[in-house]
Coordinates of C-alpha atoms and ligand atoms in Angstrom, one line a residue:
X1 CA 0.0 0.0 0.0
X2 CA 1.2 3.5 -1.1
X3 CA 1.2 5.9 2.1
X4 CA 1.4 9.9 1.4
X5 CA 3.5 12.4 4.1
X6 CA 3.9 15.6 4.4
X7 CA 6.8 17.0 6.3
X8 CA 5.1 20.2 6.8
X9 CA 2.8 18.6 9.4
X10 CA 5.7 19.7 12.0
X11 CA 4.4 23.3 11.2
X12 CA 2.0 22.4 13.8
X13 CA 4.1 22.6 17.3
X14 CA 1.8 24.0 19.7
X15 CA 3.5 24.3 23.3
X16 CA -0.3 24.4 24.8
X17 CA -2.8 21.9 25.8
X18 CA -5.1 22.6 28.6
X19 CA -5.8 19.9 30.2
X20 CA -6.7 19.0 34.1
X21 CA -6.2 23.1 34.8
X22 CA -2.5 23.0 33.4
X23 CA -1.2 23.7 29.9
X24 CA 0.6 20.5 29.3
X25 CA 2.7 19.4 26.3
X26 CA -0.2 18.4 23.2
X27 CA -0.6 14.7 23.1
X28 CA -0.9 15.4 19.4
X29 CA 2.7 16.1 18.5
X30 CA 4.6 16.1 15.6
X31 CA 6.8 12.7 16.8
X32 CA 3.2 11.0 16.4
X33 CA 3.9 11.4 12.6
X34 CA 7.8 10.5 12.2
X35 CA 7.2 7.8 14.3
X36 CA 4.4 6.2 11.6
X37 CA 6.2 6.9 9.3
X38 CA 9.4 5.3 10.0
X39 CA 7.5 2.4 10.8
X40 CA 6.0 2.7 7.1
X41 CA 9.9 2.3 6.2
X42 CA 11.3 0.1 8.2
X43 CA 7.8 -2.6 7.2
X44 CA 8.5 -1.1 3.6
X45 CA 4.9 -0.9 3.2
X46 CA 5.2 0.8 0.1
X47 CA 5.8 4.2 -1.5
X48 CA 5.8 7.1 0.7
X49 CA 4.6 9.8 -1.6
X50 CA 4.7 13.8 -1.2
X51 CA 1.4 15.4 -1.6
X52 CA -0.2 17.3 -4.4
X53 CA -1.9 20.9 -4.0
X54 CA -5.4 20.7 -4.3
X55 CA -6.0 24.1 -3.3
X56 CA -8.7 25.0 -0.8
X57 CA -12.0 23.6 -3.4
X58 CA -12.2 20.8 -2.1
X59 CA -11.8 22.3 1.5
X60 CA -14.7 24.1 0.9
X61 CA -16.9 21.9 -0.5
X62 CA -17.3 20.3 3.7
X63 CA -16.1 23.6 5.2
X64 CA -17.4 26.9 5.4
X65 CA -15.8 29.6 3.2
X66 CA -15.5 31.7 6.2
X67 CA -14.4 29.1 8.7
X68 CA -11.8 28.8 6.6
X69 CA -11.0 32.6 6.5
X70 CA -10.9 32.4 9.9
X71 CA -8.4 29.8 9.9
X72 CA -6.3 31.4 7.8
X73 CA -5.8 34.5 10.0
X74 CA -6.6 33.2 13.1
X75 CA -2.9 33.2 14.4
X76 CA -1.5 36.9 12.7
X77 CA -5.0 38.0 14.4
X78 CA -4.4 36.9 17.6
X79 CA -0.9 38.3 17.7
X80 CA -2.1 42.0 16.3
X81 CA -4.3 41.8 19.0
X82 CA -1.5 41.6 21.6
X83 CA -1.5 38.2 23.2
X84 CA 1.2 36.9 25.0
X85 CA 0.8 32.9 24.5
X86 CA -0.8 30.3 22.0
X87 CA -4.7 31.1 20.6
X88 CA -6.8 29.2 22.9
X89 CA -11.1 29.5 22.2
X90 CA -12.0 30.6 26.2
X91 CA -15.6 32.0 25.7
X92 CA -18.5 30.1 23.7
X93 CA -22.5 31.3 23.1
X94 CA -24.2 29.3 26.3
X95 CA -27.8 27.9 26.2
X96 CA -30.2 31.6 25.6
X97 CA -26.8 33.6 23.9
X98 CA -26.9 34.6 20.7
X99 CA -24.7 32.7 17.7
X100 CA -23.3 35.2 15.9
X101 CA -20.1 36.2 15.1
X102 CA -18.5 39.0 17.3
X103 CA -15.2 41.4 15.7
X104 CA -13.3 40.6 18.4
X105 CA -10.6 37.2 18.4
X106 CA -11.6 35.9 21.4
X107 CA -15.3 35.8 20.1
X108 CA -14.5 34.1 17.0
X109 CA -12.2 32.0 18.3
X110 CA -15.0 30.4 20.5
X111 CA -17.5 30.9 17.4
X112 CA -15.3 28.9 15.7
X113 CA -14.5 25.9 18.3
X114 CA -16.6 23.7 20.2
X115 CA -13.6 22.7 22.9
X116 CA -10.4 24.3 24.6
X117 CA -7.6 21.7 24.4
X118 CA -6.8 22.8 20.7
X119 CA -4.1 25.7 20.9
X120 CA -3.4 27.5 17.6
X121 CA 0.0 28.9 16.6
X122 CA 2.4 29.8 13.6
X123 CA 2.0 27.1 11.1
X124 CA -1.3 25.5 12.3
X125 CA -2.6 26.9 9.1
X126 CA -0.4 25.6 7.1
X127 CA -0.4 22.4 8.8
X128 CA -3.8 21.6 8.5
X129 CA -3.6 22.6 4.4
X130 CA -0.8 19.7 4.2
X131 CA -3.0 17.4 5.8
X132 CA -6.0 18.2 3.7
X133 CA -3.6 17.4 1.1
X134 CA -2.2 14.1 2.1
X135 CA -6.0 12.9 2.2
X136 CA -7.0 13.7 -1.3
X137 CA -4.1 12.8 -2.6
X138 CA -4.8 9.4 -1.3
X139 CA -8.1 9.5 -2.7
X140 CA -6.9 10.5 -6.0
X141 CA -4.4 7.0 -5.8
X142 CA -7.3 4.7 -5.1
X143 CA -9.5 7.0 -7.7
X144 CA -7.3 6.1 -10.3
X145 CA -7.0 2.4 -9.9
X146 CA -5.3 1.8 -6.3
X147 CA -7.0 -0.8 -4.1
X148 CA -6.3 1.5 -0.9
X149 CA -4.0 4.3 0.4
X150 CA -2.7 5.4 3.4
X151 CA -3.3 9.2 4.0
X152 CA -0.7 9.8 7.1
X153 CA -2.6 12.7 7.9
X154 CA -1.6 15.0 11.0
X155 CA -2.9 17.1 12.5
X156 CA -6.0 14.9 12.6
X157 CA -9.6 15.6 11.3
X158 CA -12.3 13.7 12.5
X159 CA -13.8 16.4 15.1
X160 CA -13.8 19.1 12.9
X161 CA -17.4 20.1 12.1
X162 CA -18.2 22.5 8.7
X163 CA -17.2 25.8 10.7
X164 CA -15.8 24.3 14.1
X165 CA -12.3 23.3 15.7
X166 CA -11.6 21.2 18.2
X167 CA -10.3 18.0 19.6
X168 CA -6.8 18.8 17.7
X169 CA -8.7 19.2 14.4
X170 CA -9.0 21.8 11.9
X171 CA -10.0 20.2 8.7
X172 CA -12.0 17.1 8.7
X173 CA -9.6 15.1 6.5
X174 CA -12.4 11.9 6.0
X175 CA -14.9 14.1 5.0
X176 CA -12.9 16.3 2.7
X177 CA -12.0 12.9 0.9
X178 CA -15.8 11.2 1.1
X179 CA -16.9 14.4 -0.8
X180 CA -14.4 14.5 -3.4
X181 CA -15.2 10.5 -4.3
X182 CA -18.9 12.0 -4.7
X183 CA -18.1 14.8 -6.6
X184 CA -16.0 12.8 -8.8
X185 CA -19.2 10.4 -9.7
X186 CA -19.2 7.6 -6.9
X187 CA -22.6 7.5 -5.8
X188 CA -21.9 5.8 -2.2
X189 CA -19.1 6.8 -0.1
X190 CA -19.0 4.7 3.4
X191 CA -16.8 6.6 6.6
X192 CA -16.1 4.2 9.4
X193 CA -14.1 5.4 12.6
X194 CA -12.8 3.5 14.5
X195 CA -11.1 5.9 16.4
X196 CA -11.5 5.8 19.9
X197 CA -13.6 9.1 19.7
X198 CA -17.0 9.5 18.0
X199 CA -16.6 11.8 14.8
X200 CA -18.4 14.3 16.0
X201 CA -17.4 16.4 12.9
X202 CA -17.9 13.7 10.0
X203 CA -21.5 12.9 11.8
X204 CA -22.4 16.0 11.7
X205 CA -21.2 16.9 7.6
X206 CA -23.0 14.3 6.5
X207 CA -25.9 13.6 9.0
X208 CA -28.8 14.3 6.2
X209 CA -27.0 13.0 3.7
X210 CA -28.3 9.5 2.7
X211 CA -25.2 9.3 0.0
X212 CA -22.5 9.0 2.7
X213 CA -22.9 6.5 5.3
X214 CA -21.5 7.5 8.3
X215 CA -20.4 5.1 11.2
X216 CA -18.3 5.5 14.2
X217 CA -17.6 3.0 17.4
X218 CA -16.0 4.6 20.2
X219 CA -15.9 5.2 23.8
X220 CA -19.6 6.7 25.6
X221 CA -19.8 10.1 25.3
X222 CA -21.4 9.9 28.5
X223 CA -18.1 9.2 30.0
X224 CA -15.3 10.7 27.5
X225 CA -14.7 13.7 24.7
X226 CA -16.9 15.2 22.6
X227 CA -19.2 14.8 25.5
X228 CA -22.3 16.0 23.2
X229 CA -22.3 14.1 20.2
X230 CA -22.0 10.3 19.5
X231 CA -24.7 8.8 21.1
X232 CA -26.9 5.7 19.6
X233 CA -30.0 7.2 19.0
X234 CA -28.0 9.8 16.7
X235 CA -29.1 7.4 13.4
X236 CA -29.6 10.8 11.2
X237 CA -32.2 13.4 10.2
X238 CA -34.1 14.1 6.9
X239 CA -32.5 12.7 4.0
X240 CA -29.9 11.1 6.4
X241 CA -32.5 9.0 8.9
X242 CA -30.7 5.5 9.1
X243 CA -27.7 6.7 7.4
X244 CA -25.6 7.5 10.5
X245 CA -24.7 4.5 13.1
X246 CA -22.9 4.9 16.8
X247 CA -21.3 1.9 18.8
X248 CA -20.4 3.2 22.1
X249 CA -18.7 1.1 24.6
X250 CA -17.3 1.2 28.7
X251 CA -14.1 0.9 30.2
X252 CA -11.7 -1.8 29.4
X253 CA -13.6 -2.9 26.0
X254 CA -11.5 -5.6 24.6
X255 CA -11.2 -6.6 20.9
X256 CA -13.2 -9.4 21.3
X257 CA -16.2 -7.2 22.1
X258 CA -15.3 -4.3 20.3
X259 CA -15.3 -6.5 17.0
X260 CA -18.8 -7.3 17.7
X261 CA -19.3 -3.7 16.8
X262 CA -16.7 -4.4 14.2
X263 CA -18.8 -6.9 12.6
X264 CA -22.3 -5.3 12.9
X265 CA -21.0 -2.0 10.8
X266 CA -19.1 -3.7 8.3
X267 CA -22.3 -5.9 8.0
X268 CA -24.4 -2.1 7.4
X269 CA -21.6 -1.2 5.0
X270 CA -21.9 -4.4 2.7
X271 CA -26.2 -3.6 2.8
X272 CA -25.3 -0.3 1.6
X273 CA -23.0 -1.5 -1.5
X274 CA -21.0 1.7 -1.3
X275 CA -18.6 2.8 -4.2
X276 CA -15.5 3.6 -1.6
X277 CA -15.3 3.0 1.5
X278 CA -13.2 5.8 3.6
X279 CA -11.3 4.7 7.3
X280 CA -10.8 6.9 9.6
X281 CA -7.8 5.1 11.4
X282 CA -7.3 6.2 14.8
X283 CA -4.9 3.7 17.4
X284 CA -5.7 5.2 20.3
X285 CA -8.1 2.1 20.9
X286 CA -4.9 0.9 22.1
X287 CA -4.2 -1.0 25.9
X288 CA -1.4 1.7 26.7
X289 CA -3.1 4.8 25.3
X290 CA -2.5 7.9 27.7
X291 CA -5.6 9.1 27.0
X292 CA -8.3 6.7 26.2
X293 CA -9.5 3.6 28.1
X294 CA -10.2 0.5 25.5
X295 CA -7.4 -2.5 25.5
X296 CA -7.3 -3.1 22.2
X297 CA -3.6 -5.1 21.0
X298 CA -0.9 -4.7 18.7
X299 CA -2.0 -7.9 17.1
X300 CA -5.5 -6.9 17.3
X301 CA -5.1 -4.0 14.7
X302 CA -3.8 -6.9 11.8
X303 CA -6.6 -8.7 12.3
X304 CA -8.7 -5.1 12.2
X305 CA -6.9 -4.6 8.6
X306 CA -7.8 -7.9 7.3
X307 CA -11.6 -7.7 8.4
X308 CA -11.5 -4.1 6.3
X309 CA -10.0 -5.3 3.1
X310 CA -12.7 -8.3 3.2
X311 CA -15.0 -5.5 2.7
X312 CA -13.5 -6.0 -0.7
X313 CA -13.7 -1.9 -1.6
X314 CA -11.2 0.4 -2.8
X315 CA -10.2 2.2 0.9
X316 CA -8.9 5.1 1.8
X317 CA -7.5 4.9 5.7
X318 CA -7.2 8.6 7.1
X319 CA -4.7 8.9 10.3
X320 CA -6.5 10.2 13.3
X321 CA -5.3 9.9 16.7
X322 CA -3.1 7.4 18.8
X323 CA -1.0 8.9 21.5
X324 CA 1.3 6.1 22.9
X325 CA 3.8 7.4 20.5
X326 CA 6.4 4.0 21.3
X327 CA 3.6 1.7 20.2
X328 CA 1.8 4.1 17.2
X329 CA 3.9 3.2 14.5
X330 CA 3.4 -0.6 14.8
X331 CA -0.5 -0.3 15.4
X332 CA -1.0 2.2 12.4
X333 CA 0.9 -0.3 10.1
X334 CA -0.4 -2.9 11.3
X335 CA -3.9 -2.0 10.0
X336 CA -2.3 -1.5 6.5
X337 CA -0.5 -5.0 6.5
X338 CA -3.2 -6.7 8.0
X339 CA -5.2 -5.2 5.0
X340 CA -2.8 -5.8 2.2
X341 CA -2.1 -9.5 3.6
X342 CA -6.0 -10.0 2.7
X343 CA -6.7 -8.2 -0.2
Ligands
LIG401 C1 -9.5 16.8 27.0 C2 -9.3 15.6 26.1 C3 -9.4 16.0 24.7 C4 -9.4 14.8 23.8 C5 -9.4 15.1 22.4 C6 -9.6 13.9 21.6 C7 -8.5 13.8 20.5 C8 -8.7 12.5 19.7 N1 -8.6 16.8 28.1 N2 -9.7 12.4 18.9 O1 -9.8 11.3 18.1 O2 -7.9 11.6 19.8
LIG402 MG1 -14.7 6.5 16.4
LIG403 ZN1 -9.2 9.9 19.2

């Protein structure tokens, strides 16, 4: 399998996370990326490709024109407005505000965001343009003939909603690639995550859409991030109804329940005879995963590849998160060789 990289995903470096009260070191660092891809290498999975430059179309055809804007400034507007650190949303419209969009940065930053963990800085922009990047050039691989690509996306996209930020995502990498197979004549596009988090963001894009399937397992959202999205009666709206599926589990879900949900939405994907079939891959399923609290093993994610390529479709696996950064590299690859091995 062919994997795309960018090396400008190290313009993202934020110092900032807040997390517990503190601003910690981000989880999401640029050492998540060097260490899949060395991995890539060292497995020689296949070509590691540079991406093309799709410009911001495609961008825009999931996000807002001026979300995007937003984006684009964000950082030179925070500085000309005389702060001292990283660009961190602190203020959102509560229940009886009003959602509209203020002058001022500290009001569009939380007009634009839905969470405060996600620190901007110098080169988040660019960043998040490389990773758009990476994904459609992986879809243009498996568009023009490839079974499947990897699209080592970073930063990550899966929370980003049409004019929202949040949960270390800026562009919603999946999405952005789901649209450009249907604007390019596939009538069915399928997104599975199997992140550890719901995809708030790619739920939401598509949720009265009945051309793009959307499924996500993940941990409850009673219990763990996005809090307010991503629970099973969310099955989608208009249009949409029935086109939208959430698995949650508890603590300490092991593979062997966790494929059960496995099974059950690759089962909904077949009934659905989609055209592609997009993956949003995130390992922080993983026992050792700082953040997250299934127990999914290294071994666990081959057999997770080989379940996905007897989907038989052509596949485009988007990175997402995974913070044990020793075992990342090895569980990301995994899911590619598992899925090579049985396509
Ligand atoms: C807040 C925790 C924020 C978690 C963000 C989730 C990032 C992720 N202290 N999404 O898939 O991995
Ligand atoms: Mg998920
Ligand atoms: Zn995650």
């Amino acid at each position: 399998m062919k994997t795309v990289f960018s090396p400008l995903h190290s313009r993202r470096h934020v110092k900032t996370e807040l997390d517990g009260g503190l601003l910690i070191e981000p989880h999401e660092k640029p050492s998540r990326a060097e260490t899949i891809l060395a991995r890539v290498k060292d497995q020689a999975l296949g070509e590691v490709l540079e991406p093309e430059e799709f410009g911001l179309e495609p961008v825009r055809r999931v996000h807002t024109a001026d979300y995007v804007a937003f984006l684009e400034t964000c950082w030179q507007d925070w500085q000309a407005a005389g702060k001292p650190g990283e660009a961190i949303p602190a203020v959102w419209a509560g229940r009886g505000m009003r959602h509209r969009l203020p002058k001022d940065i500290d009001g569009r930053l939380g007009y634009y965001s839905f969470a405060a963990e996600t620190s901007i800085s110098d080169g988040t922009w660019e960043a998040a343009r490389a990773s758009a990047n990476v994904a459609l050039t992986a879809q243009k691989l498996v568009a023009g003939g490839e079974r499947a690509a990897f699209a080592l996306c970073r930063p990550p996209g899966h929370h980003a909603h049409a004019d929202l930020f949040g949960g270390y995502c800026f562009f919603n990498n999946a999405a952005i690639v789901a649209q450009a197979f249907r604007d390019q004549g596939y009538g069915r596009v399928a997104v599975l995550d199997v992140d550890f988090h719901h995809g708030n963001g790619t739920q939401a894009i598509f949720y009265q859409c009945s051309d793009v399937l959307t499924l996500s397992l993940h941990g409850d959202p009673d219990l763990v991030f996005p809090h307010f999205l991503g629970f099973e009666d969310e099955t989608g709206e208009g249009d949409g109804e029935g086109y939208n599926l959430n698995i949650v589990y508890p603590p300490n879900t092991p593979y062997s329940v966790w494929s059960q949900g496995l099974e059950t939405a690759c089962e909904r994907i077949a009934a659905f005879q989609p055209d592609a079939l997009v993956l949003a891959l995130g390992v922080d399923t993983f026992e050792d995963d700082p953040i997250s609290f299934f127990k999914l093993t290294s071994s666990d994610y081959l057999t997770l590849g080989e379940r996905l390529a007897r989907l038989g479709l052509p596949t485009v696996f988007t990175m997402e998160g995974g913070y044990d950064v020793d075992a990342i590299g090895v569980n990301a690859v995994n899911v590619m060789q598992g899925f090579d091995r049985a396509a």
